[in-house]
Amino acid sequence: MIRPCTIVLKQTMELLPLFAAIQRTPRVALTLSFVLFTLTIVPALYSLLANPTLPLLISSSETDGPFPSDHVHLSPLNSPSFRTLSPVNSPIPAPPYHTRHQKSSFNSSPVTTSTLRTQIRDDEQRCDLFKGEWIPNEESPYYNNATCWAIQEHQNCMKFGRPDTGFMRWRWKPDGCDLPIFDPNEFLEMVRGKSMGFVGDSISRNQVQSLLCLLSRVEYPEDISSSPDIAFKVWNYTSYNFILHVMWSPYLVKTTKPDPTDAKSNFFSLYLDQYDTKWTSQINQLDYLIISSGHWFYRPLIFYENEKLSGCQYCSLPNTTELPLHYGYTKALRTSLRAILENFTGLAILRSFSPQHFEGGPWNKGGDCARTRPYRRNETIPEVSDLKIHDIQLEEFRAAEEEMEKKMGLRLRLMNTTQAMLLRPDGHPGRYGHLQTEEVSSRNDCIHWCLPGPIDTWNDILLQMMKTEK
């Protein structure tokens, strides 16, 4: 049998005299070159374009259009230098009037796919989202105070001269999987025609503001609040018929404020066994509920149970039992979870305690948080005194979880972000949440979180938990 290569070699040798003649005739050589191009290159190009299985050598970051993504990129047009926002009086400022009913004016830069995965693979579904560490992420931040109207001044960590920006460039990496970065298009499609409520204190509101900023790449919401009460806001993403509720309840249960006309009434009064109906009466209309609290329970408080005075905390009142720290929080959280068990049938999430990072003293005695990078998990972390709140949350959640099994429809989950946030002493406003003057130079905020910043990870996790439940 004659091999193909032998035939080709023989035919080539036979053509050599012809090639020599062609070289001496330029017009014939040009004609032959055109014929060879037509017979070889053109069919190859046709095959490439007609066959969809052949890969096109275009990186995903260069594609144009609203593809599902795990990262949101700010184009140069959307990444101006940080600008100054005017002071606001409401907990969450309203979007610019002319854009309330429109898509975000920053949509000129479409949400595109990133080099990171958009979802957790099937073999990673058992990955614990809450165990891991922070790794560099040069693609962040995904918004700034020029593209998001919801950032308050005390969270605007660049406005008052913070010299470092590294706190914005980390992402949470769980052990065993990659946590996708928040995709605003995917989120809004998932909640189309649904409603979500956040209940808690200013840290809860901090997460809502992060969510508003992340969604601002797609749409600004319309304020449809039924009353002027700035503690209870309702937003509507009209293109998606998605309703977002923000409900202020730092103690979670029925509470009365100190009476300004009574010099002896200097304490909040908590009715530990009674619902705060301002939010519990609304949750039956929600599909998603995120609840959190904790920091307010370190103040002087008076407690009532069964409509009777049961004791106090840090009060030193005559004929009043001084109850141990965390007594009130345990009872209040238990009551709040009972309200959810009795009145809610959607996906309820208890977000765990957000640690503070004061070093060198407490908040009112010069304590500060001046670190500029996350802790590694094998580093020695200064002792944090308020993690008892986290322990209580775990205990009460487990008890409520057992009761949940008896109720159809309700899903109660724990967003256990405490360990991740314990590693982020660099993410607080610290001294850069206000103008530095002699009068306020010692007021450092090591409780709330910068925007953009580590708290954006809570919404990465929120979306992943919603996807898992779906």
Steps between C-alpha positions, in 0.01 A plus 500: 500500500634840405481746791325839447816691591688315218233601250515865611881502473488345152240752379706787639811385318303481175382860544845648557563573125159673488587721801831593336317609187247701700775694676610626158143612416369752762149529352450122516637496858252766612208316341600172661531666844145639474367155405677334792363766743145443369527121534650494850454809716143589400355153578682501835349833597154382393537185711608702804204736479244233417604256775375623841702242688828667411622737775531870424806649655324787684536532875180522703603836640486644146150378414224755483152455641317415826647156561459336843806583705656459839678835480377846410759712325503879516607645169729806495187710449357355821815529706555869568703612793310482826279804537347665801137430586285763663387430857181295531248485782323174421645156583506416128502797261270503200634457147515805276146605411546484125609136515247358743289352224784419266768242461833601650677765296817300549375218278728611218744243634317165475532233763743255345641160577815477705787258506359359825226238499139610513379210710615234741548167323293195589797335668534803728141522620595385850755779529469694827467863393599625844841336542785645298714810469531827311703503180600790271247614242624763259165510318326677787348738589180461299359846580614821663342810649468654154290211370297425814268748670443288814838549670480718810786727592606296803545197269674699230845401617687688226332838542691611810848400391549130558841440339464130416256329261604140548206425730276500190704240312439171674245225451389218726629157391324207673699180546424263217322735258489849354220730616361680192499878521155658512333516158232775502323369189476149641376630835227717349381220274483267800289744703277609213147545635615432858572698815785506751531658844796586722436533875750623755732784592740727309720201405198346331443831325868495402437175311193648330709794379756259360220318318361825361847592373558161340161518327558858384690360203166379367226721640417767755192424712197717558420602858144380565504531879150549640613743770776756554651281774866477394547185710262303277573535129349312208665498156364366173717383211229569248649308207501185711206567735740431787415662833774562758402579861733652760364467855674661796492289816834501687352305794272277287224502767253759621695798635420838650746787488610704801248768594670837437265664754602264778847561642502150654414330173836461331464145369335313215234262630487160330196272517690179447200275438306733266539539126604824338191513282648773283684222318333175608168620356659543156698180450205292381518693171872431446675223308842561656585624849848585634520576872798609711586698812731509802694820559220693668475243780810636672319815617325557834158335463187421699322169439133409524347153479133413543438876516706521820845640573738203506833679538751724332849516353756765599223701665579504878138575580362444852280193552590370155681173431825546310493229233811360332625626169342320202189406698294746300646404163432130554136564583450756221649277231292205617183709479592628153564152365165389643334786310660370179389143571143616553462759224737424213505238225791604275879490530609655831870565568655585834825684431750448777672767706732751336811541725644838591876560479591769753864486606677716757182563697120500469309721259475791746858487623708532187453149359580479130521254211798608294601170341522498121468132408300193606629252751610165372311229682820365655586841648446588864194725517452742791230377737150613406276534804158490334500161327264365764223645283607260225482202737146597600398527135624149430312357798172677427522424129541127566199501731288688244621270224351203682167679525518595132475134398139502623396785268446460129647762268736674740873468443720642775870532422808644673734739320798441726728785390657570842826315435550664161441848640719435803789487251425848360623768742592711197146542369354752751483877452707556816607864512414551132124499545493872578696820465807497724483780757623531856145460630425171327842352432448230765166382355602198299247266341624143524151345487349599166657412165640705214312505171628354278668252730487162674127521567433451127592137564180459703303553182725259309405242761133605505464440128678165523271388783195603296630304201559194717146514638354540153 
